[in-house]
Amino acid sequence: KAGVTQTPRYLIKTRGQQVTLSCSPISGHRSVSWYQQTPGQGLQFLFEYFSETQRNKGNFPGRFSGRQFSNSRSEMNVSTLELGDSALYLCASSLEPYKLRTNYGYTFGSGTRLTVV
Amino acid sequence: AQSVTQPDIHITVSEGASLELRCNYSYGATPYLFWYVQSPGQGLQLLLKYFSGDTLVQGIKGFEAEFKRSQSSFNLRKPSVHWSDAAEYFCAVGAGRGSTLGRLYFGRGTQLTVWP
């Protein structure tokens, strides 16, 4: 069974550009969450999608957005990139967000390393 | 608000020695608790989780953790560390209700170094 797949693995962008990251969840998983990991702030929740709807959102500016498709694949977009957006972006999938008891929590992908120069 | 504290930023142990990584959480209701491990350049791998029931939880790779409600702690233990255990370990609490249901709050992590 394939795990959570994130593409690309590495990305270098220039300040002011925008970027789109992709996440394919485990087959059958319908919930996708995104986290940002930086040395300064640690792991921070960005948002969660379930059935193509954003169910939960963290404290990030509107430059950070996402969406989920009917096949549960998700993309996140960051517009007008800033140097501080350099981070490892992790995607996690689960069966559903409201059944932690039965879905063994969240399975994480290997992440996309974004460097903004 | 939920929060997680991992008091030890860096721990060094010798191979074969026992290990305990500390985790304290703040949450008003019964928490869902997790330990994840991250190797350099990789994502997070789930070691074990606690939802309810037996407070001593067994995980993968020989790890276990004990939930102590009175101390708001969920410490991770391993009786004998292997060199391959060197990695960063994250404790997380999951909200069980309300608008933050499903969201994970992570500690800042503990970096484990293992001496041969």
Short mmCIF file of C-alpha atoms in Angstrom, two decimals:
data_model
loop_
_atom_site.label_atom_id
_atom_site.label_comp_id
_atom_site.label_asym_id
_atom_site.label_seq_id
_atom_site.Cartn_x
_atom_site.Cartn_y
_atom_site.Cartn_z
CA LYS A 1 0.00 0.00 0.00
CA ALA A 2 1.56 3.27 -1.10
CA GLY A 3 2.11 5.92 1.56
CA VAL A 4 1.49 9.62 1.43
CA THR A 5 3.23 11.09 -1.62
CA GLN A 6 4.37 14.68 -1.73
CA THR A 7 5.76 16.37 -4.81
CA PRO A 8 8.12 17.89 -5.46
CA ARG A 9 10.62 16.89 -2.77
CA TYR A 10 12.68 20.03 -3.17
CA LEU A 11 11.86 23.45 -4.52
CA ILE A 12 13.76 26.72 -4.82
CA LYS A 13 11.77 29.89 -5.47
CA THR A 14 12.45 33.61 -5.52
CA ARG A 15 10.80 36.11 -3.22
CA GLY A 16 7.53 37.34 -4.64
CA GLN A 17 6.84 34.22 -6.65
CA GLN A 18 4.11 31.74 -5.90
CA VAL A 19 4.37 28.00 -5.40
CA THR A 20 2.06 25.00 -5.47
CA LEU A 21 2.77 21.82 -3.52
CA SER A 22 0.98 18.54 -4.07
CA CYS A 23 -0.05 15.75 -1.76
CA SER A 24 -1.55 12.38 -2.66
CA PRO A 25 -2.98 10.63 0.39
CA ILE A 26 -3.01 6.95 1.13
CA SER A 27 -5.61 5.19 -0.96
CA GLY A 28 -8.96 5.38 0.82
CA HIS A 29 -7.95 8.26 3.07
CA ARG A 30 -10.20 11.26 2.66
CA SER A 31 -8.69 13.75 5.08
CA VAL A 32 -5.54 15.70 4.30
CA SER A 33 -3.74 18.04 6.66
CA TRP A 34 -0.82 20.34 6.02
CA TYR A 35 1.92 21.39 8.44
CA GLN A 36 4.82 23.77 8.19
CA GLN A 37 8.06 22.84 9.93
CA THR A 38 10.77 25.42 10.61
CA PRO A 39 13.67 25.48 13.08
CA GLY A 40 12.28 28.61 14.69
CA GLN A 41 8.60 27.77 15.02
CA GLY A 42 8.60 23.99 14.94
CA LEU A 43 5.63 22.13 13.49
CA GLN A 44 2.63 24.33 12.87
CA PHE A 45 -0.76 23.37 11.52
CA LEU A 46 -1.79 25.03 8.28
CA PHE A 47 -5.15 23.54 7.35
CA GLU A 48 -7.14 20.36 6.96
CA TYR A 49 -9.38 19.25 4.14
CA PHE A 50 -12.06 16.60 4.07
CA SER A 51 -14.43 15.89 1.22
CA GLU A 52 -13.07 18.87 -0.72
CA THR A 53 -13.93 21.25 2.13
CA GLN A 54 -11.55 23.08 4.42
CA ARG A 55 -12.56 21.94 7.91
CA ASN A 56 -9.91 23.60 10.00
CA LYS A 57 -7.34 26.35 9.53
CA GLY A 58 -4.30 27.43 11.49
CA ASN A 59 -2.97 30.93 12.10
CA PHE A 60 -1.32 31.66 8.79
CA PRO A 61 -1.83 34.66 6.50
CA GLY A 62 -4.14 34.50 3.53
CA ARG A 63 -1.16 33.96 1.24
CA PHE A 64 -1.38 30.33 2.27
CA SER A 65 -4.26 28.49 0.68
CA GLY A 66 -5.19 25.00 -0.29
CA ARG A 67 -7.73 22.83 -1.92
CA GLN A 68 -8.74 19.21 -2.18
CA PHE A 69 -9.93 17.39 -5.25
CA SER A 70 -12.60 14.75 -5.60
CA ASN A 71 -9.94 12.01 -5.55
CA SER A 72 -8.73 13.39 -2.17
CA ARG A 73 -5.47 14.70 -3.57
CA SER A 74 -4.64 18.07 -2.13
CA GLU A 75 -2.61 21.06 -3.15
CA MET A 76 -1.41 23.98 -1.12
CA ASN A 77 -0.44 27.29 -2.63
CA VAL A 78 1.70 30.07 -1.24
CA SER A 79 1.55 33.38 -3.05
CA THR A 80 3.99 36.29 -2.84
CA LEU A 81 6.68 34.19 -1.24
CA GLU A 82 8.74 35.61 1.60
CA LEU A 83 12.10 34.44 2.91
CA GLY A 84 10.36 33.26 6.07
CA ASP A 85 8.28 30.80 4.08
CA SER A 86 11.36 28.61 3.67
CA ALA A 87 10.41 25.42 5.45
CA LEU A 88 9.62 21.75 5.21
CA TYR A 89 5.95 21.39 4.31
CA LEU A 90 4.43 18.15 5.51
CA CYS A 91 1.22 16.58 4.42
CA ALA A 92 -0.65 14.01 6.49
CA SER A 93 -3.60 11.85 5.60
CA SER A 94 -6.18 9.95 7.58
CA LEU A 95 -9.40 8.09 6.90
CA GLU A 96 -11.52 10.86 8.34
CA PRO A 97 -10.74 13.70 10.74
CA TYR A 98 -13.41 12.77 13.25
CA LYS A 99 -12.43 9.19 13.86
CA LEU A 100 -9.05 9.34 15.49
CA ARG A 101 -9.99 6.32 17.53
CA THR A 102 -10.24 4.06 14.55
CA ASN A 103 -7.90 5.41 11.95
CA TYR A 104 -4.63 5.20 13.80
CA GLY A 105 -4.00 8.88 13.64
CA TYR A 106 -2.32 10.64 10.79
CA THR A 107 0.25 9.26 8.35
CA PHE A 108 2.79 11.79 7.17
CA GLY A 109 4.55 12.12 3.86
CA SER A 110 8.26 12.89 3.48
CA GLY A 111 7.58 16.54 2.87
CA THR A 112 8.50 19.23 0.37
CA ARG A 113 11.53 21.29 1.24
CA LEU A 114 10.87 24.86 0.03
CA THR A 115 13.71 27.34 -0.11
CA VAL A 116 12.93 30.97 -0.86
CA VAL A 117 15.87 33.09 -2.03
CA ALA B 1 -5.59 26.07 24.40
CA GLN B 2 -3.75 22.87 23.77
CA SER B 3 0.02 22.83 24.08
CA VAL B 4 2.87 20.35 24.39
CA THR B 5 6.18 20.80 26.17
CA GLN B 6 9.22 18.67 25.59
CA PRO B 7 11.68 19.92 28.22
CA ASP B 8 14.76 18.30 26.73
CA ILE B 9 16.00 19.78 23.47
CA HIS B 10 18.87 17.32 23.12
CA ILE B 11 19.63 14.01 24.82
CA THR B 12 22.70 11.86 24.40
CA VAL B 13 22.80 8.22 25.46
CA SER B 14 25.14 5.31 24.91
CA GLU B 15 24.02 2.41 22.78
CA GLY B 16 22.37 -0.20 24.98
CA ALA B 17 21.40 2.30 27.66
CA SER B 18 17.80 2.99 28.60
CA LEU B 19 15.99 6.06 27.34
CA GLU B 20 13.19 8.28 28.59
CA LEU B 21 11.96 11.30 26.66
CA ARG B 22 9.67 13.64 28.53
CA CYS B 23 6.44 15.16 27.31
CA ASN B 24 3.96 17.33 29.17
CA TYR B 25 0.70 18.49 27.65
CA SER B 26 -1.95 21.05 28.41
CA TYR B 27 -5.49 20.18 27.44
CA GLY B 28 -8.78 20.52 29.25
CA ALA B 29 -10.30 17.19 28.30
CA THR B 30 -9.06 13.67 27.68
CA PRO B 31 -6.30 14.07 25.14
CA TYR B 32 -5.28 11.96 22.22
CA LEU B 33 -1.50 11.64 22.52
CA PHE B 34 1.10 10.64 19.98
CA TRP B 35 4.82 10.17 19.63
CA TYR B 36 6.39 10.61 16.20
CA VAL B 37 10.00 10.16 15.08
CA GLN B 38 11.71 12.06 12.30
CA SER B 39 14.99 11.14 10.63
CA PRO B 40 16.95 13.84 8.79
CA GLY B 41 15.21 14.94 5.62
CA GLN B 42 12.25 12.68 6.25
CA GLY B 43 8.66 13.01 7.32
CA LEU B 44 7.18 11.92 10.62
CA GLN B 45 6.71 8.27 11.50
CA LEU B 46 4.16 7.31 14.14
CA LEU B 47 5.73 5.40 17.04
CA LEU B 48 2.67 5.00 19.23
CA LYS B 49 -0.56 6.61 20.29
CA TYR B 50 -2.88 6.83 23.27
CA PHE B 51 -6.62 7.33 23.00
CA SER B 52 -8.02 5.69 26.11
CA GLY B 53 -7.80 2.57 28.24
CA ASP B 54 -4.52 1.08 29.37
CA THR B 55 -2.18 3.90 30.27
CA LEU B 56 0.91 1.98 29.20
CA VAL B 57 1.07 1.95 25.42
CA GLN B 58 3.32 -0.22 23.30
CA GLY B 59 4.62 1.03 19.99
CA ILE B 60 6.92 0.07 17.18
CA LYS B 61 10.69 -0.38 17.41
CA GLY B 62 10.47 -1.42 21.08
CA PHE B 63 9.17 1.92 22.35
CA GLU B 64 6.52 2.37 25.00
CA ALA B 65 4.89 5.36 26.64
CA GLU B 66 2.94 5.88 29.81
CA PHE B 67 0.04 8.30 30.15
CA LYS B 68 -0.16 9.91 33.59
CA ARG B 69 -3.20 12.14 33.86
CA SER B 70 -2.24 13.49 37.28
CA GLN B 71 1.06 14.74 35.90
CA SER B 72 -0.22 15.65 32.40
CA SER B 73 2.63 13.61 31.03
CA PHE B 74 3.18 11.08 28.27
CA ASN B 75 6.82 10.03 28.50
CA LEU B 76 8.43 7.81 25.91
CA ARG B 77 10.71 4.99 27.01
CA LYS B 78 12.93 2.34 25.54
CA PRO B 79 14.89 -0.17 27.65
CA SER B 80 17.88 -0.48 25.33
CA VAL B 81 18.70 2.10 22.67
CA HIS B 82 20.15 1.17 19.28
CA TRP B 83 22.33 3.42 17.17
CA SER B 84 19.53 3.52 14.57
CA ASP B 85 17.27 5.25 17.11
CA ALA B 86 19.20 8.49 16.66
CA ALA B 87 16.62 10.94 15.33
CA GLU B 88 14.31 13.71 16.46
CA TYR B 89 11.27 12.76 18.50
CA PHE B 90 8.04 14.72 18.66
CA CYS B 91 5.23 14.45 21.11
CA ALA B 92 1.82 15.63 19.92
CA VAL B 93 -1.63 16.09 21.36
CA GLY B 94 -4.77 15.82 19.28
CA ALA B 95 -7.91 17.71 20.09
CA GLY B 96 -10.84 15.43 20.70
CA ARG B 97 -13.62 17.89 20.23
CA GLY B 98 -14.79 21.20 18.88
CA SER B 99 -13.40 23.33 16.11
CA THR B 100 -9.90 21.96 16.50
CA LEU B 101 -10.92 18.31 16.23
CA GLY B 102 -8.32 16.39 14.30
CA ARG B 103 -5.64 19.05 14.55
CA LEU B 104 -2.33 18.02 16.09
CA TYR B 105 -0.31 20.26 18.41
CA PHE B 106 3.36 19.34 18.47
CA GLY B 107 6.12 19.85 20.97
CA ARG B 108 9.40 21.39 19.81
CA GLY B 109 11.05 18.01 19.62
CA THR B 110 13.92 16.21 21.36
CA GLN B 111 17.01 15.40 19.35
CA LEU B 112 18.46 12.03 20.35
CA THR B 113 22.13 11.26 19.81
CA VAL B 114 23.36 7.72 20.39
CA TRP B 115 27.03 7.03 21.18
CA PRO B 116 28.43 3.72 20.00
#
